[in-house]
Coordinates of C-alpha atoms and ligand atoms in Angstrom, one line a residue:
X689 CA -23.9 76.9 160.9
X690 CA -26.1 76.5 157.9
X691 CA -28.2 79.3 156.3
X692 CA -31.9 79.5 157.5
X693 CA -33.3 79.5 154.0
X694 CA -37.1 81.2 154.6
X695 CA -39.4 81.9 151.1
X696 CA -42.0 84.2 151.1
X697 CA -45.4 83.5 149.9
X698 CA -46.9 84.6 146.7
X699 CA -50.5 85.8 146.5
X700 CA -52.6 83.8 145.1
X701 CA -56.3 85.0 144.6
X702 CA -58.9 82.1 145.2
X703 CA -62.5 82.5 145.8
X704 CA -63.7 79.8 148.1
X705 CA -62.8 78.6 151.7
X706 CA -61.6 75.3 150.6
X707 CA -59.1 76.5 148.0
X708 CA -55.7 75.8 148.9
X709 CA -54.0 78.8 151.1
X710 CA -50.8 78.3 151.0
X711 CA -47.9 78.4 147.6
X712 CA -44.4 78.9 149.6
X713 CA -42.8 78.8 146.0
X714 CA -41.9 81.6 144.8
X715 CA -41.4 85.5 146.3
X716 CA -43.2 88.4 146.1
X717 CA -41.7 91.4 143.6
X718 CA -41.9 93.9 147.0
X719 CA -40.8 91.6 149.7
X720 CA -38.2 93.0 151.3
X721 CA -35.2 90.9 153.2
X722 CA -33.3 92.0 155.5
X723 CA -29.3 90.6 155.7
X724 CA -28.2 90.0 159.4
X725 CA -25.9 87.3 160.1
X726 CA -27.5 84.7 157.9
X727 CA -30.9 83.6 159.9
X728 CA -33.0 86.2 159.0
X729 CA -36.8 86.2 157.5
X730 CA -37.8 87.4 154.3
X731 CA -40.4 89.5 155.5
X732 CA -44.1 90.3 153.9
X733 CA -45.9 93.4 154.8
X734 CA -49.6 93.9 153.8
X735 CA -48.9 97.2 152.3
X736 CA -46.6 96.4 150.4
X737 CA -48.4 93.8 148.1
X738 CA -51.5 96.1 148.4
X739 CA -50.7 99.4 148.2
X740 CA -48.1 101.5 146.7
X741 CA -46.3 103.7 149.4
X742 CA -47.7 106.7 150.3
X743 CA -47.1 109.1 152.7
X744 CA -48.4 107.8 156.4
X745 CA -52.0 108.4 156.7
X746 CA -52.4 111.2 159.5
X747 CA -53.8 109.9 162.7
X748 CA -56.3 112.5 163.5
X749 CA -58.2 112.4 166.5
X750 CA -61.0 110.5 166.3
X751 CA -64.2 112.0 165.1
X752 CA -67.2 109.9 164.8
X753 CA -68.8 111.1 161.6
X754 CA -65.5 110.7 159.7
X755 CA -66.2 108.2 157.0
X756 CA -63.2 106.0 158.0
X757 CA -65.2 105.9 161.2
X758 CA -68.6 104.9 159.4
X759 CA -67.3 102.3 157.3
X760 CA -65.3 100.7 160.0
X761 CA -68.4 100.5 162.1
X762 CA -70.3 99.1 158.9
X763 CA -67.6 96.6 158.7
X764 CA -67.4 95.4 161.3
X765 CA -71.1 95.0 162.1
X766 CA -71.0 92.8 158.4
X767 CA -68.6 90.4 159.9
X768 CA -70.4 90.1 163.0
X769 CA -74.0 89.7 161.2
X770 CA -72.1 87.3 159.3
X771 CA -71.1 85.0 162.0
X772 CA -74.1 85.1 163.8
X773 CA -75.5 83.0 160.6
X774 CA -72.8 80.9 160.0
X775 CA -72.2 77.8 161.9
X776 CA -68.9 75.9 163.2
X777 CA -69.3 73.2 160.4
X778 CA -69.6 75.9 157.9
X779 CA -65.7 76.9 157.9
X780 CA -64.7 73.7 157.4
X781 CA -63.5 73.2 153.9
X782 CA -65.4 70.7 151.1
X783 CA -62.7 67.8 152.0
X784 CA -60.3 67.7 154.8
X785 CA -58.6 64.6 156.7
X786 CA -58.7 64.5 160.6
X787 CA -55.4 62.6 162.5
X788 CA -56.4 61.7 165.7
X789 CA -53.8 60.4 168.3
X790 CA -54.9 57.3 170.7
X791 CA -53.9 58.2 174.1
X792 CA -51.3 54.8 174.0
X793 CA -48.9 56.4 171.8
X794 CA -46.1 57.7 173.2
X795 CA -44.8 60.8 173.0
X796 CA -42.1 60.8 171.2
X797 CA -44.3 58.7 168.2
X798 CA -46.9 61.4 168.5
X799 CA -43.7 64.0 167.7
X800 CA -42.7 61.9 164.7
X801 CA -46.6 61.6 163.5
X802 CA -47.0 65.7 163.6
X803 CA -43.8 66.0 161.5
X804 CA -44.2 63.5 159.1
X805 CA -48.2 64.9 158.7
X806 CA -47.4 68.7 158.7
X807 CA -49.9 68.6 161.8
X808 CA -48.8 71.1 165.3
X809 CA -52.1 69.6 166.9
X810 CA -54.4 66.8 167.4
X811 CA -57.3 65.7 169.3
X812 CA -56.8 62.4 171.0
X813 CA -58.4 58.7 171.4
X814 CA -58.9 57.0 174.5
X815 CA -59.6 53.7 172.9
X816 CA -60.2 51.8 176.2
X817 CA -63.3 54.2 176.7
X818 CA -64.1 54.7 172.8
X819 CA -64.3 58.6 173.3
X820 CA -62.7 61.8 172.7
X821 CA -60.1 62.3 175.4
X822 CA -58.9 66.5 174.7
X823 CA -56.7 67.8 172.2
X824 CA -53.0 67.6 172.0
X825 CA -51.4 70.4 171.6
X826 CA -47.7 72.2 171.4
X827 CA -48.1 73.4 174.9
X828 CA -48.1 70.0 176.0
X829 CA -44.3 69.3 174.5
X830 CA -43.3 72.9 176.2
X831 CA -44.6 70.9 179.8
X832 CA -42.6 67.7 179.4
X833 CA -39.7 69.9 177.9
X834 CA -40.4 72.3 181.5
X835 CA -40.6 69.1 183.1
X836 CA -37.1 67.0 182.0
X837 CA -35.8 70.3 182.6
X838 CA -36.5 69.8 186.4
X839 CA -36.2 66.1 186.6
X840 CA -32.9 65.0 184.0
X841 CA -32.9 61.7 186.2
X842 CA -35.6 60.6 184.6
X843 CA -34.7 61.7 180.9
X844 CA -33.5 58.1 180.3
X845 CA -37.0 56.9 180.4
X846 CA -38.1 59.7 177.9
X847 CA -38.8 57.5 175.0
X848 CA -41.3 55.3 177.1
X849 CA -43.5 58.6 178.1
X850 CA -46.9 58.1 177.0
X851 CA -49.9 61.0 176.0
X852 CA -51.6 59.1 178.5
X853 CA -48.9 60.2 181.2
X854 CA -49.2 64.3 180.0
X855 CA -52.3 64.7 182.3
X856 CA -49.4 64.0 185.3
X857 CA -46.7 65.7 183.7
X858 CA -49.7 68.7 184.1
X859 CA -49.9 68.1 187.6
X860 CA -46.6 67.5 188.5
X861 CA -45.4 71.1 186.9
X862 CA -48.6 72.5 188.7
X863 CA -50.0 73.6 185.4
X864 CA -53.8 73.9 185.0
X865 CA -54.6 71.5 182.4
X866 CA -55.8 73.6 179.2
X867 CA -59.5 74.2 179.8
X868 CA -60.9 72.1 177.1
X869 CA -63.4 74.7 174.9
X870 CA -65.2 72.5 172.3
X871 CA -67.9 73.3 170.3
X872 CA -71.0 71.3 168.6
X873 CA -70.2 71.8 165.0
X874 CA -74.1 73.0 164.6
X875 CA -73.5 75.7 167.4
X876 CA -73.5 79.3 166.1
X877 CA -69.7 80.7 165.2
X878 CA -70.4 83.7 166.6
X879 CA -71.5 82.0 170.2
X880 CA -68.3 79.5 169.9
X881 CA -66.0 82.4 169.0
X882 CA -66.7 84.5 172.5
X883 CA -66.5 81.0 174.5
X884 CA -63.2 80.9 172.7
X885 CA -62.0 83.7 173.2
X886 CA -62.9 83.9 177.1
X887 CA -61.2 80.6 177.6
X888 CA -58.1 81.9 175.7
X889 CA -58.0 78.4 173.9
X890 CA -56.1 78.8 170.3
X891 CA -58.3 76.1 168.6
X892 CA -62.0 74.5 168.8
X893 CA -62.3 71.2 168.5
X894 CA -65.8 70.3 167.0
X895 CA -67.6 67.8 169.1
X896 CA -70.6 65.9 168.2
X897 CA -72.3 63.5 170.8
X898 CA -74.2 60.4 170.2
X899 CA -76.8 59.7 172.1
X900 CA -77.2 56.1 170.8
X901 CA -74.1 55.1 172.4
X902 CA -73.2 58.2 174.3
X903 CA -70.1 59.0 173.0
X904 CA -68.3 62.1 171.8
X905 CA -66.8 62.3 168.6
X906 CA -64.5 64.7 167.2
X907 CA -65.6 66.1 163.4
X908 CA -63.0 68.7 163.0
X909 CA -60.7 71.3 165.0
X910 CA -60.9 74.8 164.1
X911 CA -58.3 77.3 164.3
X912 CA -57.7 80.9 164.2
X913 CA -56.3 81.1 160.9
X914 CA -59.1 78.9 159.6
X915 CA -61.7 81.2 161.0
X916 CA -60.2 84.4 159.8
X917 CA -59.5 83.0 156.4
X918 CA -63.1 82.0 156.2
X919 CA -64.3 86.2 157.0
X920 CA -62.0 86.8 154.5
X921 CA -63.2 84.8 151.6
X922 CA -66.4 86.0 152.4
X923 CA -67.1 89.0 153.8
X924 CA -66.3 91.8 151.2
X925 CA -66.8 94.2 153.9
X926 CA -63.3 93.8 155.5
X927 CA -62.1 96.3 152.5
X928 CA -63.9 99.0 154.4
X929 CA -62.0 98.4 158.1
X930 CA -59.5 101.2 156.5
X931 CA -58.9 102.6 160.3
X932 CA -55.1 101.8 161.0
X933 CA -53.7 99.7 164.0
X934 CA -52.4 102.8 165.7
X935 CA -56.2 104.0 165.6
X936 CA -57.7 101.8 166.7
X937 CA -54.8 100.5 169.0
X938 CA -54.7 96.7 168.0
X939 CA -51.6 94.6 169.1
X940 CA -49.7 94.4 171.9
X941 CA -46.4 97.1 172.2
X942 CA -45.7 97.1 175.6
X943 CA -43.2 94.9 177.5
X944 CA -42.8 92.2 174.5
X945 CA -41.0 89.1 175.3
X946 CA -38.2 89.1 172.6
X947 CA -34.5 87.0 172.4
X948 CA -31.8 87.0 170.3
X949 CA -30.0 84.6 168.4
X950 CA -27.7 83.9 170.9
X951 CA -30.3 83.5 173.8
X952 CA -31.1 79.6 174.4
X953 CA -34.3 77.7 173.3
X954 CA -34.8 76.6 176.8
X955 CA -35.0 80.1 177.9
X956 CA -37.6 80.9 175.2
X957 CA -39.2 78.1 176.1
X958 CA -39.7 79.3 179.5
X959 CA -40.8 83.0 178.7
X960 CA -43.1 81.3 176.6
X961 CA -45.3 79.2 179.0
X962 CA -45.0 81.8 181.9
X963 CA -46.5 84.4 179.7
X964 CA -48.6 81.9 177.5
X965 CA -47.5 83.3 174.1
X966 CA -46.9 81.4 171.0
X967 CA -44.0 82.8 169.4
X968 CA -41.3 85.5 170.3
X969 CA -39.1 87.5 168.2
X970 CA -35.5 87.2 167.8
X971 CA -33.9 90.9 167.5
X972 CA -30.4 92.3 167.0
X973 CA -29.0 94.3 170.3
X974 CA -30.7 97.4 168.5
X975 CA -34.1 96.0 168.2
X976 CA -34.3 95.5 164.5
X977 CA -36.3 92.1 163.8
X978 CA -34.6 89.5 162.6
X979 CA -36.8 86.1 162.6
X980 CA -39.6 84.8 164.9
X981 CA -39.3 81.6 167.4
X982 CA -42.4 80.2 167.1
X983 CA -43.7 77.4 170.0
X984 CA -44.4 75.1 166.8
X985 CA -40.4 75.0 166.1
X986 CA -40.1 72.8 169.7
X987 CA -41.5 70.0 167.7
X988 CA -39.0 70.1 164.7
X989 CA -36.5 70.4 167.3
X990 CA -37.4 67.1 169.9
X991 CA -38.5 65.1 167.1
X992 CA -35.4 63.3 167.3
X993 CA -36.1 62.6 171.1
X994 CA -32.8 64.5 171.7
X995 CA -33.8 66.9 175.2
X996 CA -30.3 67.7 174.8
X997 CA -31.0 70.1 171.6
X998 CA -33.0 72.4 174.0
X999 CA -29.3 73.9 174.9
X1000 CA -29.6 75.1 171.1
X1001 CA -29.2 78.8 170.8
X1002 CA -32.1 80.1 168.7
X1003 CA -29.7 80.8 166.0
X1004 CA -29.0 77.2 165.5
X1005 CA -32.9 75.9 166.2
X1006 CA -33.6 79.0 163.2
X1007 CA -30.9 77.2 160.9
X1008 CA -32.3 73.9 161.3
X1009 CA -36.1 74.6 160.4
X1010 CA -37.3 73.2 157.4
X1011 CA -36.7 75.7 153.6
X1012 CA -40.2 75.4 153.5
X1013 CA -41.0 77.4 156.4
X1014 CA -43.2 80.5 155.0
X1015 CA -42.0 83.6 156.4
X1016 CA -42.3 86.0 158.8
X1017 CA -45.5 88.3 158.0
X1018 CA -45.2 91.7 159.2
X1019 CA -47.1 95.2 159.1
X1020 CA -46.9 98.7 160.0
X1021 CA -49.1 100.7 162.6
X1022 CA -50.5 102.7 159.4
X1023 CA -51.6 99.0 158.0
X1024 CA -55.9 98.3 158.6
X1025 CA -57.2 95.3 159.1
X1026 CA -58.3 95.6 155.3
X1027 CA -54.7 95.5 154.2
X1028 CA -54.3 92.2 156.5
X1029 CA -57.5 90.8 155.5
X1030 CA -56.2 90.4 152.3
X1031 CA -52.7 88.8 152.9
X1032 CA -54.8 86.2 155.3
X1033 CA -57.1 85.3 152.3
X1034 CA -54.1 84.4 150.6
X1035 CA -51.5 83.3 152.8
X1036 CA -51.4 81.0 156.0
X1037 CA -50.6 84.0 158.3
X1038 CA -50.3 83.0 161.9
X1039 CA -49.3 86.5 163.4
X1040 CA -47.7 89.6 161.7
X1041 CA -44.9 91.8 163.4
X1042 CA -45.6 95.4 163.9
X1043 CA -42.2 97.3 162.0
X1044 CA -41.3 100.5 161.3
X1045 CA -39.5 101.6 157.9
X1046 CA -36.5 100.2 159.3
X1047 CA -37.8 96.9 160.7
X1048 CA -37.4 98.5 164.1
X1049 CA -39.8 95.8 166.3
X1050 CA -43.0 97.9 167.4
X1051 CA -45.4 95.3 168.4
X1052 CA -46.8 92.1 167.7
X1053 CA -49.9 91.5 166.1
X1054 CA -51.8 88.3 167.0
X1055 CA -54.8 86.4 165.3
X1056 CA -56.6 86.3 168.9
X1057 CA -55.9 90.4 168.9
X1058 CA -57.3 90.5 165.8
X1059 CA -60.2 87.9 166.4
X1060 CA -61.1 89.8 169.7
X1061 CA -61.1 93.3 168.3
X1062 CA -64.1 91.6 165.9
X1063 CA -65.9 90.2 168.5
X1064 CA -65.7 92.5 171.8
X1065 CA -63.5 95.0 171.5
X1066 CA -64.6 96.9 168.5
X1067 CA -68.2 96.8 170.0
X1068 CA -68.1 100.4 170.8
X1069 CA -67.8 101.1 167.4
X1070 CA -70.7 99.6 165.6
X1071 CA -72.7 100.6 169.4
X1072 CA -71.9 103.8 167.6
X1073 CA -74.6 103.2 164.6
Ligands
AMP1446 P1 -50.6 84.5 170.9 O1 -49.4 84.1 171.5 O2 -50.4 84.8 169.4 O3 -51.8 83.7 171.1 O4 -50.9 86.0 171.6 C1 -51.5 86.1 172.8 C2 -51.4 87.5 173.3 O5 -50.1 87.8 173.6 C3 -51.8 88.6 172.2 O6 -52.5 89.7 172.8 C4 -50.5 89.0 171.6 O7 -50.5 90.3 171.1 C5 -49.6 88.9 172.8 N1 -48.2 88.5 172.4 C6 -47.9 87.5 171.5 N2 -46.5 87.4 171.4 C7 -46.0 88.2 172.3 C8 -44.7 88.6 172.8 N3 -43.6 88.0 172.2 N4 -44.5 89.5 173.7 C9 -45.6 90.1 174.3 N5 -46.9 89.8 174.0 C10 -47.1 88.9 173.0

């Protein structure tokens, strides 16, 4: 089995939106990894590229006039002014490409085109009608993955599935199709951000219609990251959201879907698309973290159109991801969202791991908990000014 080979990224200070995020070169002097039977992460913490370490802070009840409490609140309500003058079209960076999919590719093409573009989702072309025709996303492979699963009579015709046929694949498995949240790229972030959230959608397309010819026309999709990353570069109040995750309660801890390296892809898979989550830790029998599956690895792994490496254990899908994966982010309940503010300004950050000192698994910590805690559920606080 080869070594799973994951670098950390380095921080890299850049002052606008459109610099690029990501330098998965070289490692961090306080990155810590971990040794445990050769597929583990090299894992990033906030506070460790931030802060030296110092005692936990105390997590004293709260008590509204606290100054932790006042600049959280102030915070907070900087980000939201913020977004309520910003539009979608603002976070898109100076220059950035668009791959759009027509709808008479086939699937396994599409796989090869995401690969060979660095791309986990794209909107998609239906050329017979000229217009935008939804957006093609990773939970689409999990379905016709789901859906071999139940049908391997019909795996021999794999190769001549089409992204035209997914919309049957949908109803077949009895899945609701995706609702589709899109966004004018003139509407107000803040607006498109709640309709996002609401619709638990990962991504907002930006659609513009024509009225000439009465077509829709994708500009752009936006993602989580890029939205984040955009308050980050811009807000200088997130230095002041101090308040740690255990105070203010942000992540999820209970009843996380985790594996291990010996449990099967196909399982994770599963757990996956029943619980709609993007990504599930792999842990040793003791809990200690090891790596993260991540619903983006399914694409490395059926790019071949082989349904047959689904019976992978995720020790083996881990081995076989590309060296220039960029590591598994993690923090620690005493982290703030200023500590993680500042590791998503400078890395591509998708979701961090909530670890104790001894990488004992605590929680996860998702960009939607972190988005939603912005826009709704950290309303009491600045309710509170
Ligand atoms: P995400 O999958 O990142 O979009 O997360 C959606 C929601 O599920 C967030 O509230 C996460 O905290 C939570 N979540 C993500 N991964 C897991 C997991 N493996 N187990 C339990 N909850 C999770």
């Amino acid at each position: 089995m080869a070594e799973n080979a994951e670098v950390t990224q380095s921080p890299s200070p850049s002052n606008d939106n459109s610099a690029p995020a990501d330098h998965p070169s070289s490692t961090t002097a306080h990155a810590q990894a971990a040794h445990h039977h050769g597929h583990e992460g090299t894992f990033v913490r906030p506070s460790d590229l931030l802060r030296p370490k110092t005692t936990s802070r105390p997590s004293a009840p709260t008590q509204p006039d606290r100054p932790i409490d006042r600049d959280q609140r102030a915070g907070l309500k900087a980000i939201r002014d913020f977004l309520r003058i910003r539009n979608c079209y603002d976070v898109l960076p100076l220059s950035f490409r668009l791959i759009e999919l027509d709808v008479g590719l086939t699937v396994k093409e599409s796989l090869n085109i995401m690969v060979q573009c660095g791309i986990v989702s794209a909107p998609l072309w239906d050329s017979s009608t000229s217009t935008y025709a939804g957006l093609l996303t990773v939970n689409d492979y999990l379905n016709v993955v789901r859906y071999y699963n139940l049908h391997a009579d019909k795996l021999k015709d794999v190769d001549k599935l089409l992204l035209s046929d997914l919309k049957d694949v949908e109803k077949f498995l009895d899945v609701k199709p995706p609702e589709t949240v899109s966004a004018s790229p003139e509407a107000i972030l803040f607006d498109a951000l709640r309709k996002q959230l609401i619709s638990r959608a990962r991504r907002i397309p930006l659609v513009s219609y024509d009225s000439d010819t009465q077509r829709t026309m994708v500009t752009s999709v936006i993602t989580q990251y890029r939205i984040l990353k955009f308050i980050a570069m811009n807000v200088k109040e997130t230095d002041m959201l101090r308040k740690s995750l255990a105070m203010i309660k942000l992540g999820t801890y209970g009843n996380i879907v985790r594996c291990t390296l010996d449990t099967t892809v196909l399982d994770v898979i599963d757990e996956m698309v029943m619980k709609n989550i993007s990504s599930v830790p792999v842990v040793t029998t003791e809990g200690i973290l090891l790596n993260v599956f991540e619903a983006v690895d399914v694409i490395e792994i059926l790019k071949t159109g082989d349904y047959g490496n689904l019976t992978w254990t995720i020790g083996r899908a881990l081995s076989a991801r590309s060296p220039n994966h960029p590591g598994i982010y993690c923090c620690s309940l005493d982290d703030g969202l200023d500590t993680i503010f500042e590791t998503i300004k400078r890395s591509r950050v998708h979701r961090l791991m909530i670890v104790d000192d001894n990488n004992y698994l605590k929680g996860v910590l998702s960009l939607s908990d972190i988005l939603h805690y912005l826009l709704v559920e950290g309303q009491e606080e600045t309710d509170q000014t």
